[in-house]
Coordinates of C-alpha atoms in Angstrom, one line a residue:
M175 CA -44.3 37.9 28.3
E176 CA -47.0 40.6 28.5
H177 CA -48.9 42.3 25.7
T178 CA -49.8 45.9 26.2
G179 CA -52.5 45.9 23.5
K180 CA -51.0 49.2 22.0
R181 CA -50.2 49.5 18.4
L182 CA -46.5 49.6 17.7
R183 CA -45.8 49.4 13.9
A184 CA -42.3 48.5 12.8
E185 CA -40.9 49.9 9.6
V186 CA -41.2 46.3 8.4
D187 CA -44.0 44.5 10.3
F188 CA -43.2 40.8 10.3
T189 CA -46.2 39.8 12.3
T190 CA -48.4 39.8 9.2
R191 CA -48.2 37.6 6.1
P192 CA -46.8 37.2 3.5
L193 CA -43.4 36.9 5.1
L194 CA -41.0 35.6 2.4
K195 CA -40.7 38.8 0.3
K196 CA -40.3 41.0 3.4
T197 CA -37.7 38.6 4.8
I198 CA -35.6 38.8 1.6
L199 CA -35.9 42.6 1.3
F200 CA -34.9 42.8 5.0
A201 CA -31.9 40.5 4.6
L202 CA -30.4 42.0 1.4
P203 CA -29.3 45.3 3.2
L204 CA -27.9 43.1 6.0
V205 CA -25.9 41.1 3.4
L206 CA -24.5 44.3 1.9
S207 CA -23.8 45.8 5.3
S208 CA -21.8 42.7 6.3
V209 CA -20.0 42.6 3.0
L210 CA -18.9 46.2 3.5
Q211 CA -17.6 45.4 7.0
L212 CA -15.6 42.6 5.5
L213 CA -14.2 44.9 2.8
Y214 CA -12.4 46.7 5.7
S215 CA -10.4 43.5 6.3
A216 CA -10.1 42.7 2.6
A217 CA -8.9 46.2 1.7
D218 CA -6.3 45.9 4.5
I219 CA -4.9 42.7 3.2
I220 CA -5.1 43.5 -0.5
V221 CA -3.5 46.9 -0.1
L222 CA -0.7 45.4 2.1
G223 CA -0.2 42.6 -0.3
R224 CA 0.3 45.0 -3.2
F225 CA 1.9 48.1 -1.7
A226 CA 3.8 47.1 1.4
G227 CA 6.9 46.4 -0.6
D228 CA 9.4 43.8 0.7
E229 CA 7.5 43.1 3.9
S230 CA 4.2 42.6 2.1
E231 CA 4.0 38.8 2.9
A232 CA 4.9 39.4 6.6
A233 CA 2.4 42.3 6.8
V234 CA -0.5 40.2 5.3
A235 CA 0.3 37.4 7.8
A236 CA 0.5 39.9 10.7
V237 CA -2.9 41.4 10.0
G238 CA -4.7 38.3 8.9
S239 CA -3.6 36.2 11.8
T240 CA -5.1 38.6 14.4
G241 CA -8.7 38.0 13.4
A242 CA -9.3 35.0 15.7
L243 CA -7.8 36.8 18.7
I244 CA -9.8 39.9 18.0
N245 CA -13.0 37.8 17.8
L246 CA -12.1 36.0 21.0
I247 CA -11.9 39.2 23.0
T248 CA -14.8 41.1 21.5
N249 CA -17.4 38.4 20.9
L250 CA -18.7 38.2 24.5
F251 CA -19.7 41.9 24.3
I252 CA -20.8 41.8 20.7
G253 CA -23.1 38.9 21.8
L254 CA -24.9 41.4 24.0
S255 CA -25.9 43.3 20.8
V256 CA -27.6 40.1 19.7
G257 CA -29.5 40.1 22.9
A258 CA -30.3 43.8 22.4
L259 CA -31.8 43.0 18.9
A260 CA -33.8 40.0 20.2
V261 CA -35.2 42.0 23.2
A262 CA -36.0 45.1 21.1
A263 CA -37.7 43.0 18.4
R264 CA -39.8 41.3 21.0
F265 CA -41.0 44.7 22.4
V266 CA -41.8 45.8 18.8
G267 CA -43.9 42.7 18.3
A268 CA -45.6 43.1 21.7
R269 CA -46.4 46.8 21.0
D270 CA -44.6 47.8 24.2
K271 CA -43.4 51.4 23.6
D272 CA -42.1 52.0 27.2
R273 CA -39.9 49.0 27.3
L274 CA -38.7 49.5 23.7
S275 CA -37.4 53.0 24.8
K276 CA -35.8 51.6 27.8
S277 CA -34.1 48.9 25.8
V278 CA -32.7 51.5 23.4
H279 CA -31.1 53.6 26.1
T280 CA -29.9 50.6 28.1
S281 CA -28.3 49.1 25.0
I282 CA -26.4 52.2 24.1
A283 CA -25.2 52.7 27.6
V284 CA -23.9 49.1 27.8
S285 CA -22.1 49.6 24.4
V286 CA -20.2 52.6 25.6
I287 CA -19.1 51.0 28.9
S288 CA -18.2 47.7 27.5
G289 CA -16.4 49.2 24.5
F290 CA -14.1 51.2 26.8
I291 CA -13.3 48.2 29.0
V292 CA -12.4 46.0 26.1
G293 CA -10.5 48.7 24.3
V294 CA -8.2 49.3 27.3
F295 CA -7.8 45.6 28.0
G296 CA -6.9 44.8 24.4
F297 CA -4.5 47.7 24.0
F298 CA -2.3 46.8 26.9
L299 CA -2.3 43.0 26.5
S300 CA -2.0 42.7 22.7
K301 CA 1.6 41.4 22.6
T302 CA 1.2 39.1 25.5
M303 CA -1.8 37.3 23.9
L304 CA 0.0 37.0 20.6
V305 CA 2.9 35.3 22.4
W306 CA 0.4 32.9 23.9
M307 CA -0.7 32.0 20.4
D308 CA 2.8 31.1 19.3
T309 CA 2.9 33.9 16.8
P310 CA 6.2 33.7 14.8
S311 CA 8.8 36.2 15.8
S312 CA 9.0 37.4 12.2
V313 CA 5.5 38.9 12.4
L314 CA 5.1 39.4 16.2
E315 CA 5.9 43.1 16.3
L316 CA 3.8 43.9 13.3
S317 CA 0.8 42.0 14.7
A318 CA 1.2 43.7 18.1
L319 CA 1.3 47.1 16.5
Y320 CA -1.9 46.5 14.4
L321 CA -3.8 45.1 17.5
K322 CA -2.9 48.1 19.6
I323 CA -4.2 50.5 17.0
Y324 CA -7.3 48.3 16.4
F325 CA -8.4 48.3 20.0
I326 CA -8.4 52.1 20.1
G327 CA -11.4 51.9 17.8
V328 CA -13.3 49.1 19.7
P329 CA -15.6 51.5 21.6
F330 CA -16.9 52.9 18.3
N331 CA -17.2 49.3 16.9
F332 CA -19.4 48.3 19.9
L333 CA -21.5 51.5 19.5
Y334 CA -22.2 50.7 15.9
N335 CA -23.1 47.1 16.6
F336 CA -25.6 48.0 19.4
A337 CA -27.2 51.0 17.6
S338 CA -27.6 49.0 14.3
S339 CA -29.2 46.1 16.2
I340 CA -31.9 48.5 17.6
L341 CA -32.5 49.9 14.1
R342 CA -32.8 46.3 12.6
A343 CA -35.2 45.3 15.4
C344 CA -37.5 48.0 14.1
G345 CA -37.1 46.7 10.6
D346 CA -34.6 49.3 9.4
T347 CA -31.6 47.8 7.7
R348 CA -31.2 50.7 5.2
R349 CA -29.5 53.2 7.6
P350 CA -26.9 50.9 8.9
L351 CA -26.0 50.1 5.3
I352 CA -25.7 53.8 4.5
A353 CA -23.4 54.3 7.5
L354 CA -21.2 51.4 6.5
A355 CA -21.0 52.5 2.9
A356 CA -19.6 55.9 4.1
A357 CA -17.2 54.1 6.4
G358 CA -16.1 51.7 3.6
V359 CA -15.2 54.6 1.4
A360 CA -13.2 56.2 4.2
N361 CA -11.4 52.9 5.0
I362 CA -10.4 52.1 1.4
G363 CA -9.3 55.7 0.6
L364 CA -7.2 56.0 3.8
N365 CA -5.6 52.5 3.2
I366 CA -4.3 53.6 -0.2
V367 CA -3.1 57.0 1.0
M368 CA -1.4 55.7 4.1
V369 CA 0.1 52.4 2.7
A370 CA 0.8 53.3 -0.9
G371 CA 1.5 57.0 -0.4
L372 CA 2.9 57.4 3.1
K373 CA 4.4 53.9 3.4
M374 CA 2.9 53.3 6.9
S375 CA 2.4 49.6 6.2
V376 CA 0.5 47.9 9.1
A377 CA 0.1 51.1 11.1
G378 CA -1.6 52.7 8.1
V379 CA -4.3 50.0 7.8
G380 CA -4.8 50.1 11.5
V381 CA -5.5 53.9 11.5
A382 CA -7.8 53.5 8.5
T383 CA -9.8 50.8 10.3
V384 CA -10.3 53.0 13.4
V385 CA -11.4 56.0 11.3
S386 CA -13.9 53.9 9.4
E387 CA -15.4 52.6 12.7
V388 CA -15.8 56.1 14.0
V389 CA -17.7 57.1 10.8
A390 CA -20.0 54.1 11.0
A391 CA -20.7 54.7 14.7
I392 CA -21.6 58.3 14.1
G393 CA -23.9 57.4 11.2
V394 CA -26.1 54.9 13.1
T395 CA -26.1 56.9 16.3
A396 CA -27.4 60.0 14.4
A397 CA -30.1 57.8 12.8
L398 CA -31.3 56.7 16.2
M399 CA -31.3 60.3 17.5
R400 CA -33.4 61.5 14.5
R401 CA -36.2 58.9 14.9
K402 CA -39.7 60.2 15.8
D403 CA -40.9 57.2 17.8
A404 CA -40.2 55.1 20.9
A405 CA -36.9 53.9 19.5
K406 CA -35.5 57.5 19.5
L407 CA -32.2 57.9 21.3
V408 CA -32.1 60.9 23.7
L409 CA -28.7 61.3 25.3
K410 CA -29.9 62.7 28.6
R411 CA -32.0 59.5 29.1
L412 CA -29.0 57.2 28.8
R413 CA -29.1 54.9 31.8
I414 CA -29.1 51.2 32.5
H415 CA -32.6 49.8 33.4
K416 CA -32.0 46.7 35.4
A417 CA -35.1 44.7 34.2
V418 CA -34.3 45.4 30.5
L419 CA -30.6 44.7 31.1
W420 CA -31.4 41.4 32.6
D421 CA -33.5 40.5 29.5
I422 CA -30.6 41.5 27.3
V423 CA -28.1 39.6 29.4
K424 CA -30.2 36.4 29.5
I425 CA -29.9 36.2 25.7
G426 CA -26.8 38.2 25.0
V427 CA -24.3 36.6 27.4
P428 CA -24.9 33.1 26.3
A429 CA -24.8 34.3 22.7
G430 CA -21.6 36.1 23.4
F431 CA -20.1 33.2 25.2
Q432 CA -21.0 31.0 22.3
G433 CA -19.1 33.4 20.1
V434 CA -16.2 33.2 22.5
I435 CA -16.3 29.4 22.2
F436 CA -16.2 29.6 18.4
S437 CA -13.3 32.0 18.6
L438 CA -11.4 29.9 21.2
S439 CA -11.5 26.9 18.9
N440 CA -10.4 29.1 16.0
V441 CA -7.5 30.5 18.1
I442 CA -6.4 26.9 18.8
I443 CA -6.6 26.1 15.1
Q444 CA -4.8 29.3 14.2
S445 CA -2.1 28.4 16.7
S446 CA -1.7 25.1 14.9
I447 CA -1.6 26.9 11.5
N448 CA 1.2 29.2 12.9
G449 CA 3.3 26.2 13.3
F450 CA 3.5 25.7 9.6
G451 CA 5.2 29.1 9.0
K452 CA 4.3 32.5 7.6
V453 CA 3.6 31.1 4.0
A454 CA 0.8 28.9 5.5
M455 CA -0.4 31.8 7.6
A456 CA -0.6 34.1 4.6
G457 CA -2.5 31.5 2.5
N458 CA -5.0 30.8 5.3
A459 CA -5.4 34.5 6.1
A460 CA -6.4 35.2 2.5
A461 CA -8.7 32.2 2.3
G462 CA -10.3 33.0 5.6
N463 CA -11.1 36.5 4.4
L464 CA -12.9 35.1 1.3
E465 CA -14.8 32.6 3.5
G466 CA -16.0 35.6 5.5
F467 CA -18.0 36.9 2.5
V468 CA -19.9 33.6 2.3
Y469 CA -20.5 33.5 6.1
V470 CA -21.9 37.0 6.4
A471 CA -24.4 36.3 3.6
M472 CA -25.6 33.3 5.5
N473 CA -25.5 35.0 8.9
S474 CA -27.6 37.8 7.4
V475 CA -30.4 35.3 6.8
A476 CA -29.9 34.1 10.4
Q477 CA -30.3 37.7 11.7
A478 CA -33.4 38.1 9.6
C479 CA -34.8 34.9 11.2
L480 CA -34.0 36.3 14.7
T481 CA -35.9 39.5 13.9
V482 CA -38.9 37.9 12.2
A483 CA -39.3 35.1 14.8
G484 CA -38.6 37.6 17.6
Q485 CA -41.4 40.0 16.5
N486 CA -43.8 37.0 16.2
Y487 CA -42.7 35.7 19.6
G488 CA -43.6 39.1 21.0
A489 CA -46.9 39.0 19.1
A490 CA -47.6 35.4 20.3
K491 CA -47.9 34.1 16.7
P492 CA -46.3 30.6 16.8
K493 CA -47.3 29.6 13.2
N494 CA -45.4 32.6 11.8
I495 CA -42.3 31.5 13.8
D496 CA -42.5 28.1 12.2
L497 CA -43.0 29.6 8.8
S498 CA -40.1 32.0 9.1
L499 CA -37.8 29.2 10.2
V500 CA -38.7 27.0 7.3
Q501 CA -38.2 29.8 4.8
C502 CA -34.9 30.9 6.3
L503 CA -33.6 27.3 6.2
F504 CA -34.3 27.2 2.5
L505 CA -32.8 30.6 1.9
V506 CA -29.6 30.0 3.9
T507 CA -29.0 26.6 2.3
G508 CA -29.3 28.0 -1.2
T509 CA -27.1 31.0 -0.3
G510 CA -24.4 28.8 1.2
V511 CA -24.2 26.4 -1.7
V512 CA -24.2 29.0 -4.5
L513 CA -21.7 31.4 -2.8
G514 CA -19.5 28.7 -1.3
V515 CA -19.0 26.7 -4.4
G516 CA -18.7 29.9 -6.4
V517 CA -15.8 31.2 -4.2
W518 CA -14.1 27.8 -4.4
L519 CA -14.3 27.7 -8.3
L520 CA -12.9 31.3 -8.5
S521 CA -10.3 30.8 -5.8
P522 CA -7.2 31.0 -8.0
F523 CA -8.2 34.4 -9.3
L524 CA -9.6 35.7 -5.9
L525 CA -6.5 34.6 -4.0
K526 CA -4.2 36.4 -6.4
L527 CA -6.0 39.6 -5.4
Y528 CA -4.7 39.2 -1.9
G529 CA -1.1 38.9 -3.2
C530 CA -1.0 35.0 -2.9
S531 CA 1.2 33.1 -5.2
G532 CA 3.0 29.8 -5.3
E533 CA 2.7 27.7 -2.2
A534 CA 0.5 30.2 -0.4
L535 CA -2.0 30.2 -3.2
L536 CA -2.2 26.3 -3.2
I537 CA -2.7 26.3 0.6
G538 CA -5.5 28.9 0.3
K539 CA -7.2 27.0 -2.5
E540 CA -7.1 23.7 -0.6
R541 CA -8.7 25.4 2.5
L542 CA -11.5 26.9 0.4
G543 CA -12.2 23.5 -1.2
V544 CA -12.7 22.0 2.3
I545 CA -14.6 24.8 4.0
C546 CA -16.5 26.8 1.4
T547 CA -18.1 23.7 -0.3
M548 CA -19.6 22.6 3.0
Y549 CA -20.3 26.1 4.4
F550 CA -24.1 25.7 4.0
L551 CA -24.0 23.4 7.1
C552 CA -22.7 26.3 9.2
G553 CA -25.6 28.5 7.8
I554 CA -28.2 25.9 8.8
M555 CA -26.7 25.8 12.2
E556 CA -26.8 29.6 12.6
V557 CA -30.5 29.8 11.6
L558 CA -31.4 27.2 14.1
V559 CA -29.5 29.1 16.8
S560 CA -31.4 32.3 15.8
A561 CA -34.7 30.5 16.1
L562 CA -33.9 29.3 19.6
R563 CA -32.8 32.8 20.7
A564 CA -36.0 34.3 19.2
I565 CA -38.1 32.2 21.5
G566 CA -36.1 33.0 24.5
R567 CA -33.7 30.0 24.5
S568 CA -30.1 31.2 24.5
V569 CA -28.4 29.0 27.1
T570 CA -29.2 25.8 25.2
P571 CA -27.4 26.8 21.9
M572 CA -24.5 28.0 24.0
L573 CA -24.1 24.7 25.7
V574 CA -24.5 22.8 22.5
S575 CA -21.9 25.0 20.8
I576 CA -19.4 24.3 23.6
A577 CA -19.7 20.6 23.0
G578 CA -20.4 20.6 19.3
V579 CA -18.0 23.3 18.0
C580 CA -15.2 23.8 20.5
G581 CA -15.3 20.3 21.9
V582 CA -15.3 18.5 18.6
R583 CA -12.6 20.7 17.1
I584 CA -10.3 20.4 20.1
L585 CA -10.8 16.6 20.2
W586 CA -10.1 16.5 16.5
I587 CA -6.8 18.4 16.9
Y588 CA -5.5 16.2 19.7
T589 CA -6.5 12.9 18.1
V590 CA -6.9 12.9 14.3
F591 CA -4.7 15.9 13.6
R592 CA -2.0 14.6 15.9
A593 CA -2.0 11.3 14.0
E594 CA -1.8 13.0 10.6
H595 CA -0.2 16.4 10.9
T596 CA -1.4 18.2 7.7
L597 CA -3.3 21.4 7.0
F598 CA -6.0 19.4 5.1
I599 CA -6.8 17.3 8.1
L600 CA -6.8 20.3 10.4
Q601 CA -9.4 22.1 8.1
V602 CA -11.7 19.1 8.0
S603 CA -12.5 19.7 11.7
Y604 CA -14.7 22.6 10.6
P605 CA -17.4 20.7 8.6
V606 CA -17.3 17.8 11.0
S607 CA -18.1 20.2 13.9
W608 CA -20.9 22.0 11.9
L609 CA -22.7 18.7 11.0
F610 CA -22.7 17.4 14.6
T611 CA -23.8 20.7 16.1
L612 CA -26.6 21.5 13.7
A613 CA -28.1 18.0 14.3
V614 CA -28.2 18.7 18.1
H615 CA -29.6 22.2 17.6
L616 CA -32.4 20.8 15.5
V617 CA -33.4 18.4 18.2
C618 CA -33.2 21.1 20.9
Y619 CA -35.4 23.4 18.8
L620 CA -38.1 20.8 18.4
V621 CA -38.1 20.1 22.1
A622 CA -38.2 23.8 23.1
R623 CA -40.8 24.5 20.5
K624 CA -43.5 22.3 22.1
K625 CA -43.3 24.1 25.5
T626 CA -43.0 27.6 24.1
F627 CA -45.8 27.3 21.6
A628 CA -48.1 25.9 24.2
E629 CA -47.4 28.9 26.3
L630 CA -48.1 31.3 23.4
R631 CA -51.4 29.6 22.5
A632 CA -52.5 29.9 26.1
M633 CA -52.0 33.7 26.2
Q634 CA -54.8 36.2 25.8
P635 CA -55.0 37.5 22.2
I636 CA -54.2 41.1 21.5
D637 CA -57.2 43.2 21.2
A638 CA -57.9 43.9 17.6
D639 CA -59.6 47.3 18.1
A640 CA -56.6 48.5 20.2
L641 CA -54.3 47.4 17.4
N642 CA -56.3 49.3 14.8
N643 CA -56.8 52.5 16.8
G644 CA -53.6 52.7 19.0
Q645 CA -50.7 55.0 18.3
A646 CA -47.7 53.6 16.5
A647 CA -44.3 53.6 18.2
C648 CA -42.1 52.6 15.4
D649 CA -44.1 54.6 12.7
I650 CA -42.8 54.7 9.2
T651 CA -41.6 58.3 8.8
E652 CA -40.3 58.1 5.2
S653 CA -42.4 57.2 2.2
S654 CA -39.7 54.9 0.9
A655 CA -40.0 52.7 4.0
E656 CA -43.8 52.5 3.4
S657 CA -43.3 51.5 -0.2
N658 CA -41.2 48.5 0.9
T659 CA -44.0 47.1 3.1
Q660 CA -46.8 47.6 0.6
M661 CA -47.3 45.1 -2.2
P662 CA -49.6 45.1 -5.2
E663 CA -52.4 42.6 -4.9
A664 CA -51.0 40.4 -7.6
E665 CA -47.7 40.1 -5.8
V666 CA -49.4 39.4 -2.5
A667 CA -51.4 36.6 -4.1
A668 CA -48.2 35.1 -5.6
A669 CA -46.3 35.4 -2.4
C670 CA -49.2 33.8 -0.5
N671 CA -49.2 30.9 -2.9
A672 CA -45.5 30.3 -2.3
E673 CA -45.9 30.7 1.4
E674 CA -48.8 28.2 1.5
K675 CA -46.2 25.5 0.5
A676 CA -43.8 26.6 3.2
D677 CA -46.6 26.7 5.7
R678 CA -47.4 23.1 4.8
V679 CA -43.9 22.1 5.8
A680 CA -44.2 24.1 9.0
Q681 CA -47.5 22.3 9.8
A682 CA -45.9 19.0 9.0
I683 CA -43.3 19.8 11.6
E684 CA -45.9 20.8 14.1
K685 CA -47.9 17.5 13.6
L686 CA -44.7 15.5 13.8
V687 CA -43.8 17.1 17.2
D688 CA -47.3 17.1 18.6
S689 CA -47.6 13.3 17.8
T690 CA -44.7 12.6 20.1
G691 CA -46.9 13.2 23.1
A692 CA -47.5 16.9 23.5
E693 CA -50.7 17.7 25.4
Q694 CA -53.6 18.7 23.2
L695 CA -55.4 21.9 23.9
S696 CA -59.1 21.7 24.7
E697 CA -61.7 23.2 22.4
N698 CA -62.2 26.2 24.8
E699 CA -58.5 26.9 24.8
S700 CA -58.2 26.7 21.1
G701 CA -60.9 29.3 20.8
E702 CA -58.6 31.7 22.6
E703 CA -55.6 31.2 20.4
V704 CA -53.8 34.3 19.2
E705 CA -53.6 32.7 15.7
K706 CA -57.2 32.2 14.5

């Protein structure tokens, strides 16, 4: 990693303390954006459950049961957007305007190409893949119809994910939120018109989803094109820069493959659920949608960790990486416990919103009791994965996830679940796999941390005069963005006091790891540390 010594100021600069307040303010729009994305699926299922008439239960099962398959097909390429975010954040932290611009245009070009390929593939193979999943014949045709329409919108979905990743790498989570808000309004409005008014059932919610994805993609692409800095998108500059693409691929492909592994295990579990019939499918589809709201809140903290740690990795500030990890672990644990338990306690009311009743409601409530109450374990796992990716380690979490998530769940299905064939036993495979995987991820982070931090400390510090006098590449162009990064002195003091406690935890981790045998830097080397 090379520092240019040129000032590149993000809309939220995470290389300077205090970090906690900036992390929370950065994560909140991410949470809202993710919730709005989930509202697409929730609106689909709720509207179908209430307005699809006699086929409402079959329609809910048809749409809800396609989620695992959609994720399996799209996650590999969506993982590349994670790589785009990590690489762009690193260039922001390193003050590298040229490579930031190249990463923007490479990322958008990749999104367009991969979106078209996946869209065509999914459109023509939808029904075949559903047959492989043992989808019941009573919902097979409806599921295939929904998937065909959904994959028409995949190119726009990919464009949104890549463009919003670039914006977030520069500290901008507000514009992706605005784009999704507009898309959410379009989605819900069209759902009601097409299902309740035009009686289009599954086809109606599919069309509404595609239109909403187009709206969201246009919003974030326009935001990139209006920027006045190195992250500005210029259509005539769209091309794939090999060096930057390789940086994105090194992080994005393992991240995407990890998502595929998650989805593969979920497809296997969904296939097992399909064997219990359409009532079980409907109950699990509704419960799975509710779980999604808890997950995206925790995942937003993980994305914040990736951005914060990524900027500090680019700026060669290892202490800030430790501090951000500790803070995000506390944040994600609290978020997972509060939201997870809350959804479980309110499950009878929430499941009824999806049209669940009788046996379907009981099945959904049982699933939420198993998964949501333990969901914070998944959140901890996601934050540790983000920290590893931020310091350039993406293959390791992929391999761990293959063994810890897919491996444990498949082993569970073919041993424990086969011995006791119930939905409850099937669902227990989730928390068991999370606990095992997060423990291994923690060990991997502590091992990778020693080598990475030694490399960062050995690097030449960024020239302070160049930082103060250089030109900004990600300048704040709106006064509202400036106000988010400026804090009154009293608030700064209070935040610093809170962060001193978290910093002690980070220092304790550092001492614990160093005591295992890490080489100590000489006095001359310590005088050249980036963190002074």
